[in-house]
CSV table of C-alpha atoms and ligand atoms in Angstrom, one decimal:
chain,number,residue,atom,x,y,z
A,1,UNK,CA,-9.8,-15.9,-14.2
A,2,UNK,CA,-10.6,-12.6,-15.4
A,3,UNK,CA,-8.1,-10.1,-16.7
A,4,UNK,CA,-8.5,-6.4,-15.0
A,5,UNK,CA,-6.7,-3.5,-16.3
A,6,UNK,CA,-6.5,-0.9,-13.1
A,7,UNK,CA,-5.3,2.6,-14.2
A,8,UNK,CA,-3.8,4.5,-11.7
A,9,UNK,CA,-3.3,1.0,-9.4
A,10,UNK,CA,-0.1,2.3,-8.1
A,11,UNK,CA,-2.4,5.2,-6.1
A,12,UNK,CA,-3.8,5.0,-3.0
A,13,UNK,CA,-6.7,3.5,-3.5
A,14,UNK,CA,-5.7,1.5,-6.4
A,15,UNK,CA,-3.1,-0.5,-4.6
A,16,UNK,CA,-5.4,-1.7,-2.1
A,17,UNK,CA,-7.9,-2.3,-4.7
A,18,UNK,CA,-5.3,-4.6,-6.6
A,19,UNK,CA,-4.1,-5.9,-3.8
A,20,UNK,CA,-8.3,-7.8,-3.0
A,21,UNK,CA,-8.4,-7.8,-6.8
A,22,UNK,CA,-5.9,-10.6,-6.8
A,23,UNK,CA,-6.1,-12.3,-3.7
A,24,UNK,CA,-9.5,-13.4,-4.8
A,25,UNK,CA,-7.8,-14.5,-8.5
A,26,UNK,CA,-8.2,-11.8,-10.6
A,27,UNK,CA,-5.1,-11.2,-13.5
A,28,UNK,CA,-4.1,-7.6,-13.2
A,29,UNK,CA,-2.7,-4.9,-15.2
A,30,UNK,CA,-1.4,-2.0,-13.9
A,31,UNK,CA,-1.3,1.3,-15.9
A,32,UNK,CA,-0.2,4.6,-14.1
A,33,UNK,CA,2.4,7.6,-15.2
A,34,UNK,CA,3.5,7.8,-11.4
A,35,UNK,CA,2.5,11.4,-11.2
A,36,UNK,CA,1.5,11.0,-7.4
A,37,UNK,CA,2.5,7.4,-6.9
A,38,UNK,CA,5.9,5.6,-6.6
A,39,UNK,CA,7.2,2.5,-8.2
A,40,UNK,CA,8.0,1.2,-4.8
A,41,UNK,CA,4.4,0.3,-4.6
A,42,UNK,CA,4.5,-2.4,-6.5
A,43,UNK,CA,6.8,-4.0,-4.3
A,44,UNK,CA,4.4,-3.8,-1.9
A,45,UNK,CA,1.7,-5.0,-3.6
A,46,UNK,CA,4.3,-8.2,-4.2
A,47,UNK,CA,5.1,-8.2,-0.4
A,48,UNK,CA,1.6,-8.7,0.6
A,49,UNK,CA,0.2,-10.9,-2.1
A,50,UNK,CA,3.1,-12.8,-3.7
A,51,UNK,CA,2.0,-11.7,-7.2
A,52,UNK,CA,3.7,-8.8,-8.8
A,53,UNK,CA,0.9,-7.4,-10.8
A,54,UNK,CA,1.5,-6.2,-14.8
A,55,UNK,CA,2.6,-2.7,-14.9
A,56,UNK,CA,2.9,-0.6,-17.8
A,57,UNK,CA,4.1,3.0,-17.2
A,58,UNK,CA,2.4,5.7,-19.5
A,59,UNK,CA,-0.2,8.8,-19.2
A,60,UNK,CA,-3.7,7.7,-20.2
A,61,UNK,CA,-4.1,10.8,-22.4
A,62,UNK,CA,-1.4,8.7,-24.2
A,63,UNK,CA,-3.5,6.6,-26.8
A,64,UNK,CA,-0.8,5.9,-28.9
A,65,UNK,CA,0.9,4.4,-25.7
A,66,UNK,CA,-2.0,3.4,-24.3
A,67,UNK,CA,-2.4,1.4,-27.1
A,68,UNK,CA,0.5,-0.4,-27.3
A,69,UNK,CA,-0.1,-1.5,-23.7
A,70,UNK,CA,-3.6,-3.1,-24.7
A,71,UNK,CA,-2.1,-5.0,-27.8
A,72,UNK,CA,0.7,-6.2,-25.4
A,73,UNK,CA,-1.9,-7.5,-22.3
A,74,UNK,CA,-4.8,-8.6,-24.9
A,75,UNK,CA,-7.5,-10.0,-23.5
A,76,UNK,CA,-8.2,-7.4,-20.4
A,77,UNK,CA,-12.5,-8.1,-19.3
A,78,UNK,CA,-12.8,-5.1,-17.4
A,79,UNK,CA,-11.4,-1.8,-16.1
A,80,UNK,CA,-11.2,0.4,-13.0
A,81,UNK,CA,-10.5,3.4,-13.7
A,82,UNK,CA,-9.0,5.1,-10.5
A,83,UNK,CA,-6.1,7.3,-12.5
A,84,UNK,CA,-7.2,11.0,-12.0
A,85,UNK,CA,-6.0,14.3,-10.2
A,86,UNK,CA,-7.7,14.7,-7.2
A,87,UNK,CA,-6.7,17.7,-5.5
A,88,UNK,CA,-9.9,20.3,-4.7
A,89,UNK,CA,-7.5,23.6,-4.1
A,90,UNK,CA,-5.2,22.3,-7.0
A,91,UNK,CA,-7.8,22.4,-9.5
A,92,UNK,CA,-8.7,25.7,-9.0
A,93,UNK,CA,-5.4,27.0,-9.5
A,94,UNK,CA,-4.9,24.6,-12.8
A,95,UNK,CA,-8.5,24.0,-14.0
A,96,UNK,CA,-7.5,22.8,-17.7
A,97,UNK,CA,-5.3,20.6,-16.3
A,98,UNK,CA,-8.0,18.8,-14.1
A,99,UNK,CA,-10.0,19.0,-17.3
A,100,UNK,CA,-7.4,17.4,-19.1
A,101,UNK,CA,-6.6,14.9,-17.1
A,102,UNK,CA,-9.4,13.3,-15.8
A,103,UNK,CA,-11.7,14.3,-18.8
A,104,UNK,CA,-9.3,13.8,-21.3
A,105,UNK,CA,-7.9,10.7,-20.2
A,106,UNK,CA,-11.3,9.4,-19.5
A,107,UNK,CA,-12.5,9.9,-23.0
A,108,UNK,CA,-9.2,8.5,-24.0
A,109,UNK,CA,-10.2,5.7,-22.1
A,110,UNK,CA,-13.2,4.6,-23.4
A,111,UNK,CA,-12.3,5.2,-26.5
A,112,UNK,CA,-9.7,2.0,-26.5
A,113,UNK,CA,-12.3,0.5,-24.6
A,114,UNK,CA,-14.5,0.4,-27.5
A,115,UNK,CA,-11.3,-0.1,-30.0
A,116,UNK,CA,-10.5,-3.1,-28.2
A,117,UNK,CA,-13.6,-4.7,-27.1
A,118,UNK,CA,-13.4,-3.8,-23.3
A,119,UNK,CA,-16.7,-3.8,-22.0
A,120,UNK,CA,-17.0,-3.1,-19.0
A,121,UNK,CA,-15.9,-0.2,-16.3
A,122,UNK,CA,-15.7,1.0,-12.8
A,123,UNK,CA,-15.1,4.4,-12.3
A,124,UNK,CA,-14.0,6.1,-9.0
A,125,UNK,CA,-16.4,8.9,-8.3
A,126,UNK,CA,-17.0,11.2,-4.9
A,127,UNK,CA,-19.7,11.9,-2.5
A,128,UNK,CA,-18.3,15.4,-3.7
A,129,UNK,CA,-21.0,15.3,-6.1
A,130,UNK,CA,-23.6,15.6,-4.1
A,131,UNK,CA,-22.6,19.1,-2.4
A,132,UNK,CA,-24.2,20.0,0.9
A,133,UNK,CA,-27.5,17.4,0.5
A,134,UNK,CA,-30.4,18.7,2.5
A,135,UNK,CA,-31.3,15.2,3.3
A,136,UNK,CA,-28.4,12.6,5.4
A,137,UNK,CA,-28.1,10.1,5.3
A,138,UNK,CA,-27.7,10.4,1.2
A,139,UNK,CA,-28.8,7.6,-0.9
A,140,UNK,CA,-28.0,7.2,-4.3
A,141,UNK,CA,-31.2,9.0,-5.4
A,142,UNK,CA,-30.1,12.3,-3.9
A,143,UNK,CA,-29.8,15.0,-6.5
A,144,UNK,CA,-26.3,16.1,-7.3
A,145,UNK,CA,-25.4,19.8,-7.2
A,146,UNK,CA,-23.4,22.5,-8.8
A,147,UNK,CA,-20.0,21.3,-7.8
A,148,UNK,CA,-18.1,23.8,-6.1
A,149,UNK,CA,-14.7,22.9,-8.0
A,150,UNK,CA,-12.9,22.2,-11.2
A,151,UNK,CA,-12.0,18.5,-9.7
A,152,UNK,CA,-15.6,17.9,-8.8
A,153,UNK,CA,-16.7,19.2,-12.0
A,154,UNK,CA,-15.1,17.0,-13.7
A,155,UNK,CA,-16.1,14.0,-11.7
A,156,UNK,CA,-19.6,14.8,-12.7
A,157,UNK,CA,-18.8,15.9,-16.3
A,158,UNK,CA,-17.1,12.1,-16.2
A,159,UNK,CA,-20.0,10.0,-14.5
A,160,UNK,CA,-22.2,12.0,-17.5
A,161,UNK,CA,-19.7,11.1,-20.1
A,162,UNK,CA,-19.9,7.2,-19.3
A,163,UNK,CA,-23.7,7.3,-19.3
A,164,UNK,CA,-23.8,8.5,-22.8
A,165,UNK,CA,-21.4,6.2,-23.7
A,166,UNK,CA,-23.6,3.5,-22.8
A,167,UNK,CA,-26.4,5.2,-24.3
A,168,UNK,CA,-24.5,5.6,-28.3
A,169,UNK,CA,-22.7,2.0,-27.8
A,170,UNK,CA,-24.8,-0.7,-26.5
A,171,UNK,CA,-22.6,-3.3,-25.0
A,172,UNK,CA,-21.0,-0.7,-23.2
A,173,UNK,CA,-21.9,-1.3,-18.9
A,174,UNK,CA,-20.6,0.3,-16.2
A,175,UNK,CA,-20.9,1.0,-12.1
A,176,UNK,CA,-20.3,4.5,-10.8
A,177,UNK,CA,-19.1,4.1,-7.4
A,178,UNK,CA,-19.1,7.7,-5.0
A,179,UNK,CA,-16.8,7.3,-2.4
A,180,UNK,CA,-16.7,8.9,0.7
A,181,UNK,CA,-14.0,10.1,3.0
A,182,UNK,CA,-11.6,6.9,2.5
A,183,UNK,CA,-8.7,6.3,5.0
A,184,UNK,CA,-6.0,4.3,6.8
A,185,UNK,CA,-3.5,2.0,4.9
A,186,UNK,CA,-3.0,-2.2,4.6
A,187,UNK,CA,-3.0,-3.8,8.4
A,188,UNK,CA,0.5,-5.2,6.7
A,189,UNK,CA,1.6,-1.4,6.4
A,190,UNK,CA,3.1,-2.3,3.3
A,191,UNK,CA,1.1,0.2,1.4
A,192,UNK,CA,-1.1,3.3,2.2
A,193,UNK,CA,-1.6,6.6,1.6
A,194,UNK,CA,1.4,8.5,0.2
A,195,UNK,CA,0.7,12.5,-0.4
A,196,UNK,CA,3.5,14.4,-1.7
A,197,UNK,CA,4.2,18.0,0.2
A,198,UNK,CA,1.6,19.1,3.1
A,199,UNK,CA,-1.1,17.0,3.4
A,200,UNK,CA,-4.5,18.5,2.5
A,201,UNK,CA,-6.5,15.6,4.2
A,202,UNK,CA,-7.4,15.4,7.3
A,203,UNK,CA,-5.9,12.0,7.8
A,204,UNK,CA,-2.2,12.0,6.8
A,205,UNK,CA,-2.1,15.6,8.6
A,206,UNK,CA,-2.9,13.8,11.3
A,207,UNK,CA,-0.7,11.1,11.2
A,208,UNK,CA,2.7,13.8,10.3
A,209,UNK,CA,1.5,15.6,13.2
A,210,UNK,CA,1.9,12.4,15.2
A,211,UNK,CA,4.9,11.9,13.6
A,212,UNK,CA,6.3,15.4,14.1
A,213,UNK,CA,6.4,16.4,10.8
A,214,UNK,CA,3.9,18.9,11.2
A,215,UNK,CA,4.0,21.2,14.6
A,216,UNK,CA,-0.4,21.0,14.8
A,217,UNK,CA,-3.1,20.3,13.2
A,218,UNK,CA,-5.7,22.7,12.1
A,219,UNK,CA,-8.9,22.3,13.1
A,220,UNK,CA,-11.0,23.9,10.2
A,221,UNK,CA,-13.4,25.4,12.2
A,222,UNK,CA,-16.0,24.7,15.3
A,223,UNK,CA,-19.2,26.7,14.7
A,224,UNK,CA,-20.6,24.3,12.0
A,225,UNK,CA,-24.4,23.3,13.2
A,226,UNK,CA,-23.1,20.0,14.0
A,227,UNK,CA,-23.1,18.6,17.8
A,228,UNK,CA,-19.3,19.7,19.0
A,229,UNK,CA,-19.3,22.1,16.4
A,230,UNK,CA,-16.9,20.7,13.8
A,231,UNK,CA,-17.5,19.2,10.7
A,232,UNK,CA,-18.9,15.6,9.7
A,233,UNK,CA,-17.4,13.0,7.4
A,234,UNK,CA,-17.8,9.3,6.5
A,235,UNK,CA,-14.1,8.1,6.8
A,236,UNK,CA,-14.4,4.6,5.4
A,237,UNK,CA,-11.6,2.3,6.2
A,238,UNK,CA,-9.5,2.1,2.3
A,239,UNK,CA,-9.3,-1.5,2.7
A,240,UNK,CA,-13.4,-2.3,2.9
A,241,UNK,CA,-13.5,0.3,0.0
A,242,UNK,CA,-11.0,-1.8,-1.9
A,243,UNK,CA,-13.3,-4.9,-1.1
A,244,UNK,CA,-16.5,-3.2,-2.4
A,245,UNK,CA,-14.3,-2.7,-6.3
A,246,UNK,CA,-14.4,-6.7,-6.2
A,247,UNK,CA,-18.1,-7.1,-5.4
A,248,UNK,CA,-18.5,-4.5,-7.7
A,249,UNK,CA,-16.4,-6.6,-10.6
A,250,UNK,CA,-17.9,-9.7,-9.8
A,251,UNK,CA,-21.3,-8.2,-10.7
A,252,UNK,CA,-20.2,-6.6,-13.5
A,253,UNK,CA,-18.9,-9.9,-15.3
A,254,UNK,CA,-21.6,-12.2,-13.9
A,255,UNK,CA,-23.8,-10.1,-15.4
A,256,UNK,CA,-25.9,-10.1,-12.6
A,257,UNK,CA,-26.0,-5.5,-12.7
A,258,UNK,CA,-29.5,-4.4,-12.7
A,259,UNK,CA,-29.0,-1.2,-15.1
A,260,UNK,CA,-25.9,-0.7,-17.7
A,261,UNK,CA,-25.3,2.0,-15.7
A,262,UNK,CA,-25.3,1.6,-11.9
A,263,UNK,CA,-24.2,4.2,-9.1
A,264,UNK,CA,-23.6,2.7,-5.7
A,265,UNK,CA,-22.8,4.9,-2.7
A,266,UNK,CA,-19.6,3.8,-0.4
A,267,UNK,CA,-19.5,5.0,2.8
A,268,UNK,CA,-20.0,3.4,6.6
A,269,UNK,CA,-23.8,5.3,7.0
A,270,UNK,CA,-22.0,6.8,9.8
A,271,UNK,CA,-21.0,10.2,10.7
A,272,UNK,CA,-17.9,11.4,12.8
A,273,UNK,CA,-16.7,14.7,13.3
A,274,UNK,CA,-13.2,16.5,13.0
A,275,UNK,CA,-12.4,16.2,17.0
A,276,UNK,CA,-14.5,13.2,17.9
A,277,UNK,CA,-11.9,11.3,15.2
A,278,UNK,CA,-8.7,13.7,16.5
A,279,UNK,CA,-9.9,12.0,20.1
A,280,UNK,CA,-10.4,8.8,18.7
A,281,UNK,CA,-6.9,8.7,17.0
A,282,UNK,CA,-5.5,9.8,20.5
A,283,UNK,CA,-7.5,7.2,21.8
A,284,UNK,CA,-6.4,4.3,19.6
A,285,UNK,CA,-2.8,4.9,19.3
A,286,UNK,CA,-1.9,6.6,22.7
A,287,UNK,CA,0.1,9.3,20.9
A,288,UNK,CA,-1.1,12.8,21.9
A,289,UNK,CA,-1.7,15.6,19.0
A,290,UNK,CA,-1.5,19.1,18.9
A,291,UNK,CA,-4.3,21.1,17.7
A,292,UNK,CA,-6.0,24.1,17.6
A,293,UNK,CA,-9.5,25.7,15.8
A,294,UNK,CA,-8.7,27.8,13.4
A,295,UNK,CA,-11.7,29.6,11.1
A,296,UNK,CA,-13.5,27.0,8.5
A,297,UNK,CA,-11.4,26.1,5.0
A,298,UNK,CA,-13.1,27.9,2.5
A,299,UNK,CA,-15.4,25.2,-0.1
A,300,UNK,CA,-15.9,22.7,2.9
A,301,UNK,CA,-19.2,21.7,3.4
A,302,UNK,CA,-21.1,21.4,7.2
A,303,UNK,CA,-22.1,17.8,7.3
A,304,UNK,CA,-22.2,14.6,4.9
A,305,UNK,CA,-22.3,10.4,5.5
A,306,UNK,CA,-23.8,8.1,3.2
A,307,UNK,CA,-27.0,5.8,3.3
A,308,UNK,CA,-24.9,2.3,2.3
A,309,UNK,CA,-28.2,-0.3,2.5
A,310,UNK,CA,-28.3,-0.1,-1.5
A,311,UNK,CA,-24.9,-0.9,-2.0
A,312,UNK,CA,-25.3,-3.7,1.4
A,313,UNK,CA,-28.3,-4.9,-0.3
A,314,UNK,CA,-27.0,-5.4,-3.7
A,315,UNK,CA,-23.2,-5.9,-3.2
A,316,UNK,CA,-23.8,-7.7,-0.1
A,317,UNK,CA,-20.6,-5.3,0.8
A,318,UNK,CA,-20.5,-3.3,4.1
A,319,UNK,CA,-17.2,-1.2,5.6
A,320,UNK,CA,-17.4,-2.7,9.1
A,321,UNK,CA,-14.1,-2.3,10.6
A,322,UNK,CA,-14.1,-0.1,13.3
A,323,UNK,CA,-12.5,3.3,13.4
A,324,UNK,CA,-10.3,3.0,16.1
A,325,UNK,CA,-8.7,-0.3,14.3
A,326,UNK,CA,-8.4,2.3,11.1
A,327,UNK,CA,-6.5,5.0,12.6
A,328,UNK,CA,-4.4,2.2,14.1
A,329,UNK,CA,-3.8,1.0,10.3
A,330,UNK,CA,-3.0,5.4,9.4
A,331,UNK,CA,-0.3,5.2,12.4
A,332,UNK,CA,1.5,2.4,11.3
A,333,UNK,CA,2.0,3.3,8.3
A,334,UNK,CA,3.0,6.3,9.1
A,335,UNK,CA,5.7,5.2,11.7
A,336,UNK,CA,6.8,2.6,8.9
A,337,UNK,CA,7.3,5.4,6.1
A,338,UNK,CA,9.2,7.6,9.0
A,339,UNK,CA,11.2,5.0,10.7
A,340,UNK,CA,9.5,5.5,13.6
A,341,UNK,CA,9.3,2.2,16.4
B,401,NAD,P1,-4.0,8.9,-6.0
B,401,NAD,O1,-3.5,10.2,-6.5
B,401,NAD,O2,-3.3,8.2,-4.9
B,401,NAD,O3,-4.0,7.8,-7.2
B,401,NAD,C1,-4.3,8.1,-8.6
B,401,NAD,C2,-3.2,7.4,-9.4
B,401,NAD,O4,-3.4,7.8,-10.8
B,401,NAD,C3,-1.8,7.9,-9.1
B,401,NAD,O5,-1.0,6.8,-8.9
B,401,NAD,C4,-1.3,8.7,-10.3
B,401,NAD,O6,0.1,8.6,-10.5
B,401,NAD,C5,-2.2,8.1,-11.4
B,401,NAD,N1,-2.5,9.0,-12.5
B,401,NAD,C6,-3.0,10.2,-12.5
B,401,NAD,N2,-3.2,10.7,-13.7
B,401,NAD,C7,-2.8,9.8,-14.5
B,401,NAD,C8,-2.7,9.7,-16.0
B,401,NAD,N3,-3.1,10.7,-16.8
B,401,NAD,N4,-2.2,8.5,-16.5
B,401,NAD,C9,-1.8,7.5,-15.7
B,401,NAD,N5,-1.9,7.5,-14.4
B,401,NAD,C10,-2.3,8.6,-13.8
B,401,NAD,O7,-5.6,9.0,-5.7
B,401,NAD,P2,-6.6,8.1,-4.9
B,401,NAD,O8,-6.9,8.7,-3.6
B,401,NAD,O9,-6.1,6.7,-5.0
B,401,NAD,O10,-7.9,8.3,-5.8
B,401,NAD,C11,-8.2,7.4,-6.8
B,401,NAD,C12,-9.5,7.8,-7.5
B,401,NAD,O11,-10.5,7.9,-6.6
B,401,NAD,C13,-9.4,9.2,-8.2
B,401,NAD,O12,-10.1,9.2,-9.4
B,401,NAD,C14,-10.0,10.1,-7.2
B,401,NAD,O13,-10.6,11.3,-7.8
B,401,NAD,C15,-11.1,9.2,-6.6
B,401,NAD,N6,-11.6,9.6,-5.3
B,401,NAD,C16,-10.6,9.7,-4.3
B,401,NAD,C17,-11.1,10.1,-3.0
B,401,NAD,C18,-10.1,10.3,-1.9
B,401,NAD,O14,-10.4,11.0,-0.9
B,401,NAD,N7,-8.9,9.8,-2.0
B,401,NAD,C19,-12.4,10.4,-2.8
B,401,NAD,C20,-13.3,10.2,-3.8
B,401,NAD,C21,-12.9,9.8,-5.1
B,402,UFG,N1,-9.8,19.1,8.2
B,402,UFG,C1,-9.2,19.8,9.2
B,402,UFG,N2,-7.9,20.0,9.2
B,402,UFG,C2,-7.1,19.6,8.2
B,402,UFG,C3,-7.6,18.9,7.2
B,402,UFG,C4,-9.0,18.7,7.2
B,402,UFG,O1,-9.9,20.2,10.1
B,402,UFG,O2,-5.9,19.9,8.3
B,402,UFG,C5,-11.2,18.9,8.2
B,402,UFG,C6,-11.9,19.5,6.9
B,402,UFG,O3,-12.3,20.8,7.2
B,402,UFG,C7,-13.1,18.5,6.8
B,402,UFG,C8,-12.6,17.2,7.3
B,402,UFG,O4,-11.4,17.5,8.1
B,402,UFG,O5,-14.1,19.0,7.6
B,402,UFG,C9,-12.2,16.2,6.2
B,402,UFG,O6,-11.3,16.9,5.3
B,402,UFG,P1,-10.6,16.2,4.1
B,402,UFG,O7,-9.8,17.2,3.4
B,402,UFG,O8,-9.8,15.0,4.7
B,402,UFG,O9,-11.7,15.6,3.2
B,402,UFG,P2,-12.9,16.4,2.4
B,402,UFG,O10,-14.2,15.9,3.0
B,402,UFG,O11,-12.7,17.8,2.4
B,402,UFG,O12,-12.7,15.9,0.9
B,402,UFG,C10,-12.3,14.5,0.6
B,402,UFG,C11,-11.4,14.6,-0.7
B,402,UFG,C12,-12.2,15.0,-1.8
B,402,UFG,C13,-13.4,14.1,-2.0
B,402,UFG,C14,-14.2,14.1,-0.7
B,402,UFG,C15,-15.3,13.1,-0.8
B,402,UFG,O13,-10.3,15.5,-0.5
B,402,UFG,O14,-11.5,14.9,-3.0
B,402,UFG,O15,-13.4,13.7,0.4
B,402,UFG,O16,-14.9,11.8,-1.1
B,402,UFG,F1,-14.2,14.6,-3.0
């Protein structure tokens, strides 16, 4: 079976993604410099599928390191390419850093790629490049637009950077896959989503809030031209999302892409807004949760879910588990990290 090198696999997303990458066989090798992940995660990862994956632990931007890693795992198909900061506020504050790190270390990246005779790629790119679309659902043909930060700069500035690569070196392919609003944790609760400090995502705050961690959440506004007033998202359940990588991979090797370069939106095709999901959560898990409006967070945009029939269509891949069963997944997680029965 095929050998994946996953950088960043000890993040949120990459851990589920390894996780369905090798319950359906896939060798994996792990490459992350744990700035906002643990090495407790691979435990996990061990817990839930009885395979401790590879790891190597070293920064990307690292080639010399980097390198060493690929001469010790020879042999790697494919990578997925998670490892990146991804904090909006954070990279205006420290804008060369962003561009270091996720340009950087992409260009790093496919640099050994080519050195090594990797050809193929998965990168992890964001709805965030389409801005406020004047269209929703979005498809994939939607135009992007100015991004409205250093971190979604550079996730444009990335997806460009891979197309020309496949442009100067043939045998280069890839699939650009936009994410939406991704969420919840492993129905074994033995990974999820680990942010260090105060949560900026919706999500987590929840969940501490639940917890007590947090006295309420913030409602970021409730004057958006939405129905209730607050503003839409596609949360998509992190575990489908993790699934979509492997349909995504398999296509990849088989061969069976359409273009060298293909861009698949992942989302549910569904919209839910800030206090339709604060009611669901209450809902769901029978814990109630302080909130209260406050004004909107500066940068956030009104409304946004994806059109998903290209990627249901090609990938024959659609995030089906319900949202209620999701925020369950969030919750128990959280109670697990917190010790709480
Ligand atoms: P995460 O921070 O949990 O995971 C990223 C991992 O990469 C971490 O384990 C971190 O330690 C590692 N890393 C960062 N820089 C590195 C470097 N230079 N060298 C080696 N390892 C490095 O983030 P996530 O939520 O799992 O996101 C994964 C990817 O998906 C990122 O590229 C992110 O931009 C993208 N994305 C995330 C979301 C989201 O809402 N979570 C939405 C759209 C796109
Ligand atoms: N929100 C609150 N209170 C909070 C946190 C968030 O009301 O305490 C609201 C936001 O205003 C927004 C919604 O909840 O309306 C979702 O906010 P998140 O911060 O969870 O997610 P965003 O849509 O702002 O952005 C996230 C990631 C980006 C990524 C984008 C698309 O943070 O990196 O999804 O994938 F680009």
């Amino acid at each position: 079976m095929a050998k994946i090198l996953v950088t960043g696999g000890l993040g949120y997303i990459g851990s589920h993604t390894v996780v369905e990458l090798q319950q359906n066989g896939y060798e994996v090798v792990i490459v992350d410099n744990l700035s906002n992940s643990e090495i407790k995660v691979l435990d996990g990862i061990e817990a839930i599928t009885g395979i401790r994956p590879h790891f190597e632990q070293l920064d990307i931007c690292d080639d010399k390191a980097f390198q060493v890693c690929l001469t010790k795992h020879n042999g790697i198909d494919a990578v997925i390419h998670f490892a990146a900061s991804k904090a909006v506020g954070e990279s205006v504050e420290k804008s060369l850093d962003y561009y270091r790190n996720n340009v950087y270390g992409l260009i790093q990246l496919l640099t050994l790629m080519r050195k090594n005779d990797i050809k193929h790629i998965i990168f992890s790119s964001s709805c965030t490049v389409y801005g406020q679309a004047e269209q929703l659902p979005i498809d994939e043909t939607a135009p992007r637009q100015t991004a409205t930060s250093p971190y979604g700069n550079t996730k444009q500035m990335c997806e460009d950077i891979i197309r020309d690569a496949i442009i100067s070196y043939h045998d280069f392919n890839a699939i650009l896959l936009r994410y939406f609003n991704p969420i919840g944790a492993h129905p074994s609760a033995m990974i999820g989503e680990l942010p260090k400090g105060v949560p900026n995502n919706l999500v987590p705050y929840i969940t501490q809030t639940a917890a007590g961690l947090r006295k309420e959440l913030s409602v970021f506004g409730d004057d958006y031209n939405t129905p209730d007033g607050s503003a839409i998202r596609d949360y998509i359940y992190v575990v489908d999302l993790a699934k979509a990588h492997v349909k995504a991979m398999q296509r990849l090797l088989s061969g069976s892409n359409k273009s060298d370069c293909e861009i698949f939106n992942l989302g549910t095709g569904s919209g839910v807004s800030v206090l339709e999901l604060v009611n669901t959560f209450m809902e769901a898990t029978g814990v109630n949760l302080p909130y209260k409006i406050v004004g909107r967070r500066a940068g956030d945009i009104e409304q946004v879910w994806a059109d998903s029939s290209y990627a249901e269509k090609e990938l024959g891949w659609t995030a089906k588990t319900p949202l209620a069963e999701v925020l369950n997944s969030a919750w128990n997680w959280e109670k697990k990290v917190r010790n709480i029965q």
